[in-house]
Coordinates of C-alpha atoms in Angstrom, one line a residue:
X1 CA 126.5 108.5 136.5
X2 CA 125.5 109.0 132.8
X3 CA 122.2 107.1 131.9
X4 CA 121.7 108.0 128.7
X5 CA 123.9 108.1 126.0
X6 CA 124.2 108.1 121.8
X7 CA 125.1 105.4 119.5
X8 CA 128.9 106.3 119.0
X9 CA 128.4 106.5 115.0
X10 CA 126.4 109.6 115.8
X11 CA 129.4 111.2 117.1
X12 CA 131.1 110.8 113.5
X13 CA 128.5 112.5 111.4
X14 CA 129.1 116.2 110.9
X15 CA 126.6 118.6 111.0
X16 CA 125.8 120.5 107.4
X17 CA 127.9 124.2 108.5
X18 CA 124.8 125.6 105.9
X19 CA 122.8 125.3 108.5
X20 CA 123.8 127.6 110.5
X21 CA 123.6 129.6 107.7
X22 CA 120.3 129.4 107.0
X23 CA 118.9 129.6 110.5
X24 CA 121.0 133.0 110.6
X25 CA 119.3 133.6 107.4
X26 CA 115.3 133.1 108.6
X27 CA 116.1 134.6 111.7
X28 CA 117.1 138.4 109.6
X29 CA 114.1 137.1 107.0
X30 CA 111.8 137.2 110.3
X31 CA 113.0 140.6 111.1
X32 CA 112.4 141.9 107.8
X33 CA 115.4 141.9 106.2
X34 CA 115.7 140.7 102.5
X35 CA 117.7 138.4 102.0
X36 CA 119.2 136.3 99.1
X37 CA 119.2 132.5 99.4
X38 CA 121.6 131.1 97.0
X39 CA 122.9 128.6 99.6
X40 CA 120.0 125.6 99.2
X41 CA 120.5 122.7 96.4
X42 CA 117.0 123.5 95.6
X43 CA 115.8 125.9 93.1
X44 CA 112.7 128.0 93.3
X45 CA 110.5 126.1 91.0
X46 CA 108.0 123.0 91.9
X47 CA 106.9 119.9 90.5
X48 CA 105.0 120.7 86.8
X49 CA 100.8 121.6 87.5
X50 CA 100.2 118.3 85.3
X51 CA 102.0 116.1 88.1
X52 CA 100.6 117.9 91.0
X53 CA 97.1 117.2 89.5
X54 CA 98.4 113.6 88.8
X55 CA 99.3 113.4 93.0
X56 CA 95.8 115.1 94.0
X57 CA 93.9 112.8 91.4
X58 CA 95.6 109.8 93.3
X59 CA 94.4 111.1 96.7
X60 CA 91.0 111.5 95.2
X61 CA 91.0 107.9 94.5
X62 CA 92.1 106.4 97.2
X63 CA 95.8 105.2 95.9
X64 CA 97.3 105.5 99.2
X65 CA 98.2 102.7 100.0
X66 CA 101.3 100.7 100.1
X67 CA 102.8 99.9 96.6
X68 CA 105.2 96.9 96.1
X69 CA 108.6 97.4 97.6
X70 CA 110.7 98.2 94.8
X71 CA 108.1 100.5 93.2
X72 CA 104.4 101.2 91.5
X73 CA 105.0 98.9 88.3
X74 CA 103.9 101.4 85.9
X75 CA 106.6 103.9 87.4
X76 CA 109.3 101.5 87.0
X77 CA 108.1 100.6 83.4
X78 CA 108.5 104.7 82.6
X79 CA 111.8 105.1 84.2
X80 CA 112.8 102.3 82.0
X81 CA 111.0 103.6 78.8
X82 CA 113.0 106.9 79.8
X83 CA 116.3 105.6 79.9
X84 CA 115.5 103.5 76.7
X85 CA 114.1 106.9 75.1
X86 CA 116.4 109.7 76.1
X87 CA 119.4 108.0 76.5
X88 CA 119.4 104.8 74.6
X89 CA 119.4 102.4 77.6
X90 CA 117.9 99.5 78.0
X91 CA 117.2 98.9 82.0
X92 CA 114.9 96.2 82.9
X93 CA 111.9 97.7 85.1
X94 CA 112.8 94.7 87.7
X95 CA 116.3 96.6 88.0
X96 CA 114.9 99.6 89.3
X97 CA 114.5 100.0 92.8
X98 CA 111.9 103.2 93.7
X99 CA 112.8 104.8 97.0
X100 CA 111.7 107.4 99.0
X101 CA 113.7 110.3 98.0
X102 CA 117.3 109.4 96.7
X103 CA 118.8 109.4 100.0
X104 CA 117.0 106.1 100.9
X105 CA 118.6 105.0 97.6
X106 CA 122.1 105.2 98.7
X107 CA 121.2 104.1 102.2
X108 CA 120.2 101.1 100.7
X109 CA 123.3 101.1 98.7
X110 CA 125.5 101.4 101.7
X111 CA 123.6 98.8 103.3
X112 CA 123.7 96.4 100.1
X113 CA 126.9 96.6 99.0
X114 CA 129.4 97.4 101.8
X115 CA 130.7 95.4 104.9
X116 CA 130.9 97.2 108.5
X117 CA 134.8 97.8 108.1
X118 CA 134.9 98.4 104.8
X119 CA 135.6 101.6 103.4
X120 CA 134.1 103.0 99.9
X121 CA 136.1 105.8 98.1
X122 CA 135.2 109.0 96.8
X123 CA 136.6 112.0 95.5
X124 CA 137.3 115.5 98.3
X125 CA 134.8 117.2 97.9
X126 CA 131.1 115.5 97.7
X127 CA 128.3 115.5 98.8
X128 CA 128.4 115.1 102.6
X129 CA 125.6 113.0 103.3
X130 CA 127.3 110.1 101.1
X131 CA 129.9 109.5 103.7
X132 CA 127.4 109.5 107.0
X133 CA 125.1 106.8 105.2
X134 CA 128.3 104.7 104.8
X135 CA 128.9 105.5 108.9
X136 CA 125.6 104.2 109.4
X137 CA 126.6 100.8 108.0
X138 CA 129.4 100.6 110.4
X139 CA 131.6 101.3 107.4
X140 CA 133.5 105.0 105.8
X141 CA 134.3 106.5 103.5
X142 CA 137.4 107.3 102.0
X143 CA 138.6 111.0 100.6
X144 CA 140.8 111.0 97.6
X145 CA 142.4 114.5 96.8
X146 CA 141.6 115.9 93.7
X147 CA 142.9 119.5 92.0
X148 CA 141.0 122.3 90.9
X149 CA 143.2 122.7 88.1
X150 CA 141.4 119.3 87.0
X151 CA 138.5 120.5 87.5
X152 CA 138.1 118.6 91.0
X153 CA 138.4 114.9 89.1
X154 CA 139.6 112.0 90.6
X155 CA 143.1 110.8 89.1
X156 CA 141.8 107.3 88.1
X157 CA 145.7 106.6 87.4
X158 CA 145.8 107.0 90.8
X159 CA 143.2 104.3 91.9
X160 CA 145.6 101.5 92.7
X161 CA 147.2 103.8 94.8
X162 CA 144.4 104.2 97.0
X163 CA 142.9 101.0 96.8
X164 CA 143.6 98.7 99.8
X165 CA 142.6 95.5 101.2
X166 CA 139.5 97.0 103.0
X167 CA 138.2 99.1 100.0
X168 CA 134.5 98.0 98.6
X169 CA 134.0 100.4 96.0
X170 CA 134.0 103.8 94.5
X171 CA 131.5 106.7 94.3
X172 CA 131.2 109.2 92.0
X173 CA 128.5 111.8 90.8
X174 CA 128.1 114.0 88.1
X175 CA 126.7 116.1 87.2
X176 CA 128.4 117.0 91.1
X177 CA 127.5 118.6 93.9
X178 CA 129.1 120.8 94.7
X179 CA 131.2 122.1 91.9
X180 CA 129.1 121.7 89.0
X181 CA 131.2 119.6 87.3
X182 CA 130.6 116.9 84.8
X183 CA 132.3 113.4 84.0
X184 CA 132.4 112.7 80.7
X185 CA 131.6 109.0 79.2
X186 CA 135.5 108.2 79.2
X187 CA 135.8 108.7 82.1
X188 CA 133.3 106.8 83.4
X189 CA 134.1 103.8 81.3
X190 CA 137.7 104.2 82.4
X191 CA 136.7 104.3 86.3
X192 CA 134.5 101.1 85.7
X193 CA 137.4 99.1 84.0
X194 CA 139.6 100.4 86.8
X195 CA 137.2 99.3 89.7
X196 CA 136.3 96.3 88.0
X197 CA 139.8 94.7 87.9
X198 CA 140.3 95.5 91.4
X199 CA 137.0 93.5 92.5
X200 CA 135.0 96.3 93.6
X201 CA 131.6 98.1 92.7
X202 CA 131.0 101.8 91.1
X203 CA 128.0 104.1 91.9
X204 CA 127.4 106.8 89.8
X205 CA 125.4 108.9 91.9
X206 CA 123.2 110.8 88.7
X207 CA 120.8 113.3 91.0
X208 CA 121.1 116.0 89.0
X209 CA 121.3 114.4 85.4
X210 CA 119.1 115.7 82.8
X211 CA 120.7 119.4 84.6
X212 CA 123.7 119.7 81.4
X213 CA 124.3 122.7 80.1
X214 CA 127.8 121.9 78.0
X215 CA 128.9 118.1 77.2
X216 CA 127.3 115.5 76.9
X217 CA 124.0 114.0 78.6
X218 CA 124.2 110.5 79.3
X219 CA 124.1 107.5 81.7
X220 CA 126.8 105.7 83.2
X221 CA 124.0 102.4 82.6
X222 CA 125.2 103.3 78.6
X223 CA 128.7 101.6 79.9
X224 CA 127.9 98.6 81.5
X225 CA 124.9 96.7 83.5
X226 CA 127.3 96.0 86.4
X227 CA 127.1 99.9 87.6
X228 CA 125.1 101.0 90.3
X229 CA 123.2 104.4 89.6
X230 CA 121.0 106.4 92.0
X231 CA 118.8 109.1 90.0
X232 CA 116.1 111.7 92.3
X233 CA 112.8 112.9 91.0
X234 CA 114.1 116.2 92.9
X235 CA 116.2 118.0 90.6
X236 CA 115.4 117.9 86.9
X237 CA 111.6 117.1 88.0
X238 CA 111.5 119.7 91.0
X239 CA 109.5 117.0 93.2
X240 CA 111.7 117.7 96.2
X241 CA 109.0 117.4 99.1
X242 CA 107.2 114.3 97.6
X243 CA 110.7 112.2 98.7
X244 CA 111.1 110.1 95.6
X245 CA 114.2 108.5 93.9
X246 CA 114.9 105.4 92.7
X247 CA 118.1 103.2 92.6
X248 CA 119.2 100.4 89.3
X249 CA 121.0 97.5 90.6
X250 CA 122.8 94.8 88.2
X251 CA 120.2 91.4 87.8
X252 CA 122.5 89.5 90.7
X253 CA 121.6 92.0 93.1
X254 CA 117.5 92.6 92.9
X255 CA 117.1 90.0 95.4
X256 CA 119.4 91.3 97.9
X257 CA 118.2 95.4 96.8
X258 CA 113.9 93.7 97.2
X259 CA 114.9 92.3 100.9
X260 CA 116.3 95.6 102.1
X261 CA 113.9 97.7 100.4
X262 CA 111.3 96.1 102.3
X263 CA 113.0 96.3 105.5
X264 CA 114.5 100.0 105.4
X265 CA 111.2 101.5 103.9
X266 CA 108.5 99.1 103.0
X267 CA 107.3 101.2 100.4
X268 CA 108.0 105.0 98.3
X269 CA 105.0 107.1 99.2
X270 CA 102.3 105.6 97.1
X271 CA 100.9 109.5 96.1
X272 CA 104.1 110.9 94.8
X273 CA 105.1 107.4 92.7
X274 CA 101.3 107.8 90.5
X275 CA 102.1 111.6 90.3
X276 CA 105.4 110.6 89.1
X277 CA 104.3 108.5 86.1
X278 CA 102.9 111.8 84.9
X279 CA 106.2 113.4 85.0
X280 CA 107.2 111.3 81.6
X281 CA 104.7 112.8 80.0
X282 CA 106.1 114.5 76.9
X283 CA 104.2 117.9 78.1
X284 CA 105.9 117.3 81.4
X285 CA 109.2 116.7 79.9
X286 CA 108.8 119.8 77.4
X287 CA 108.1 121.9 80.6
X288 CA 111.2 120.4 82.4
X289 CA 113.7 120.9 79.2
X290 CA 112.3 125.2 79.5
X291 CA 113.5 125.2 83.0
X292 CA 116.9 123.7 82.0
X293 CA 117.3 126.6 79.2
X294 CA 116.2 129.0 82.9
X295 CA 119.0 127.6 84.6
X296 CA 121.3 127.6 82.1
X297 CA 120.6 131.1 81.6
X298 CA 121.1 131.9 85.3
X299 CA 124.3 130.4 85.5
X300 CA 126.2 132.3 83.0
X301 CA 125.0 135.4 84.1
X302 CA 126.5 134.2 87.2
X303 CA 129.7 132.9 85.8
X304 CA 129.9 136.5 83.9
X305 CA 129.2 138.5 87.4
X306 CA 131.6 136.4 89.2
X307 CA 134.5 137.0 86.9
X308 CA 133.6 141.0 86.6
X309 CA 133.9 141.0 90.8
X310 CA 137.5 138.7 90.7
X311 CA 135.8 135.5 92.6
X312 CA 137.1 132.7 90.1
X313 CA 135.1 129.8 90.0
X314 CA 137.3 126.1 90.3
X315 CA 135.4 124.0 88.4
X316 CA 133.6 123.7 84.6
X317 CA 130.6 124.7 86.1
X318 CA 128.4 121.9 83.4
X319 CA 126.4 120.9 85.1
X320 CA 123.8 120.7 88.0
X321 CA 122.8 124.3 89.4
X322 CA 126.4 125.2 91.1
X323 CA 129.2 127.4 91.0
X324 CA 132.2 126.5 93.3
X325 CA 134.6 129.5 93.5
X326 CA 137.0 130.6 95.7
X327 CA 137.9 133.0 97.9
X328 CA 141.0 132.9 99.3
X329 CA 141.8 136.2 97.7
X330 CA 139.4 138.1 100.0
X331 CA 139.4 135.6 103.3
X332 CA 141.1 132.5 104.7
X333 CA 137.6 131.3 106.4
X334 CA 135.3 130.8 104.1
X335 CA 132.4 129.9 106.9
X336 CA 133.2 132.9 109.0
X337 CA 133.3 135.0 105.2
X338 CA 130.2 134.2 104.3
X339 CA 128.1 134.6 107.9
X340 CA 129.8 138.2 107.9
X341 CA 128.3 138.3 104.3
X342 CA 125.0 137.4 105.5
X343 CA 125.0 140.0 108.3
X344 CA 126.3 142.3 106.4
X345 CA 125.0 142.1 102.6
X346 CA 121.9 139.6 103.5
X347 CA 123.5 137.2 101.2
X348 CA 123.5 133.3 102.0
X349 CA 125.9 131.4 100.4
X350 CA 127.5 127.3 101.6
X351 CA 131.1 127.3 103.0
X352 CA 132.8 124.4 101.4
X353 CA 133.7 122.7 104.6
X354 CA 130.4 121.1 104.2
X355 CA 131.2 119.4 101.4
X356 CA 135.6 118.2 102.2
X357 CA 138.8 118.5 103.5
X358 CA 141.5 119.5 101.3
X359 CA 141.6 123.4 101.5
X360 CA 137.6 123.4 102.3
X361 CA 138.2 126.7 103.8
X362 CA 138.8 128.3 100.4
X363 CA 135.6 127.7 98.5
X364 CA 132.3 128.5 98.6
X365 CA 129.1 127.2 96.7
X366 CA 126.8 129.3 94.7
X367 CA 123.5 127.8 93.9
X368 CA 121.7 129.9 90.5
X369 CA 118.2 128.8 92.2
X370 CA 116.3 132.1 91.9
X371 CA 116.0 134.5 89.2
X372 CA 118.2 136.7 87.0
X373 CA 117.6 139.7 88.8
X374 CA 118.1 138.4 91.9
X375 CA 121.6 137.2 90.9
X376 CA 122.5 140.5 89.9
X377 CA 121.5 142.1 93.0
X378 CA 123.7 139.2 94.7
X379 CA 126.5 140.2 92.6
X380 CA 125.8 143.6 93.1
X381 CA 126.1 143.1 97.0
X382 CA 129.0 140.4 97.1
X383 CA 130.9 143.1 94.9
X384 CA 130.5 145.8 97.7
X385 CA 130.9 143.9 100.8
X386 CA 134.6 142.9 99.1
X387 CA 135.0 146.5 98.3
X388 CA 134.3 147.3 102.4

């Protein structure tokens, strides 16, 4: 007789395929192999010396304690000054909730806004975790099919068509991961109009905002107050181990956001919310905006090695630090294409199963997160493992 055994919903959450991957990949790094790691969402800088110092000054103090709930005040009021600074919002500091790392954010979102039952849609492909943190709420998530030729967008003329009597909301990102992609303000005011009239809620999920390269920077908050957005210290501010993020809720829904928050988390950590108020710093920013230009530099020689080797890329490739491209010309299995690149080449790239359904085996992310030189070796070494 079984004694033990798992909560079903753990059954329903799929494990990251990159992951395999990567162990693969330590395992030949251990041996002394030299290998390329362009499969991580996390590029090869950290946070700026000033916020560091800021972080180390608050351990020297003693600030380690729990802040309030939703967030050190002072961080909230310079997320707010931010959004009222660089992109013309104004967003009460009570709105914004300040969580540990932005995956708390949308677990709070599941948790605040959809019913076990319900379902919340989104478009194939995203970002994987989305969909579990809905499973953990006893509700799912939806896939919509989208078209490469459209640059992986949702067909909002579409939405009533997918809408049913069990559907909460809609989720969206951009800049996206994994394809790069950016939604432009039209869009957005379109989905909200859309989602609006059909009773339900919109989440712009905005991790990687600040990370635009062509088109325009904005937030979907510029639209209405009635949109959810989640935004990460991780990406534009490279603070990915000090788990911070932060999610703005409409007024009608702090009270409901405050109770969770207090019950999911208690508090962000108290070290990386004082280092944080540093990061707003116009030094800090300056610094930030020079590792954008980095990026952007990266990526097209990417885009320009990728085209010279015949691997064309699927999506307008705006935004975030992402290439999605396919590769049905040179396999039908893009997982088992890119271990046997990592054996061979010692290349590590994501299969895009991780990330949908539709076709998943076709495409595979690129992530520009180390240098110039490095992406030209890749290139160099993707190039001659097709050519084998």
């Amino acid at each position: 007789m079984e004694r033990h055994k798992l909560a079903a919903r753990v059954e329903q959450i799929a494990p990251f395929q990159v992951m395999a991957v990567l162990a693969r990949a330590k395992q030949l790094q251990s041996q002394g192999e030299d290998v390329i790691h362009l499969e991580i969402g996390e590029p090869d800088f950290v946070a700026v010396e000033a916020v560091a110092d800021a972080g180390i000054a608050a351990i020297q103090q003693g600030k380690t304690g729990y802040t309030s709930a939703t967030g050190l005040p002072e961080l909230k009021c310079a997320i707010s000054g931010y959004y009222s600074s660089r992109y013309q919002v104004n967003v009460a500091p009570e709105r914004i909730i300040v969580t540990p790392g932005a995956s708390c954010a949308l677990l709070l979102m599941a948790s605040l806004m959809v019913n076990a039952g319900e379902e919340v849609l989104m478009p194939d492909p995203c970002y994987p975790c989305n969909r579990h943190f809905l499973i953990q709420s006893g509700a799912k998530a939806k896939l919509v099919e989208t078209l490469p030729e459209n640059g992986f967008e949702m067909d909002l003329n579409t939405l009533e068509h997918h809408w049913g009597e069990s559907t909460s909301g809609l989720w969206l990102a951009s800049p996206s991961n994994p394809t790069g992609a950016v939604l432009n303000q039209s869009y957005i005011a379109k989905a909200w109009e859309k989602v609006n009239g059909l009773g339900g809620h919109l989440l712009v999920d905005e991790i990687y905002q600040g990370l635009v390269y062509e088109g325009d920077d904005f937030s979907a908050l510029s639209i209405s107050d009635d949109i959810f957005v989640v935004n990460s210290f991780s990406k534009y501010f490279a603070m990915t181990g000090w788990r911070l993020g932060w999610l703005v809720v409409p007024d009608w829904a702090i009270e409901g956001a405050t109770k969770l928050a207090q019950n999911l988390f208690i508090a962000a950590p108290s070290v990386s919310q004082y280092a944080a108020v540093r990061a707003f710093e116009p030094d800090v920013l300056a610094e930030c905006e020079a590792r954008r230009q980095t990026l952007n530099a990266r990526r097209l020689v990417l885009l320009a090695g990728l085209e010279v080797i015949g691997l064309p890329v699927v999506a307008p490739a705006h935004g975030a630090f992402y290439v999605y491209v396919d590769v049905s010309g040179v396999t039908q299995d893009a997982m088992a294409w890119c271990l046997a690149l990592l054996e061979t080449e010692k290349v590590a790239l994501t299969p895009g199963a991780d990330f949908g359904i539709k076709d998943a085996h076709k495409y595979v992310r690129f992530a520009y997160t180390c240098d110039e030189t490095r992406l030209q070796e890749a290139l160099a070494r993707i190039a001659r493992f097709i050519a084998s």
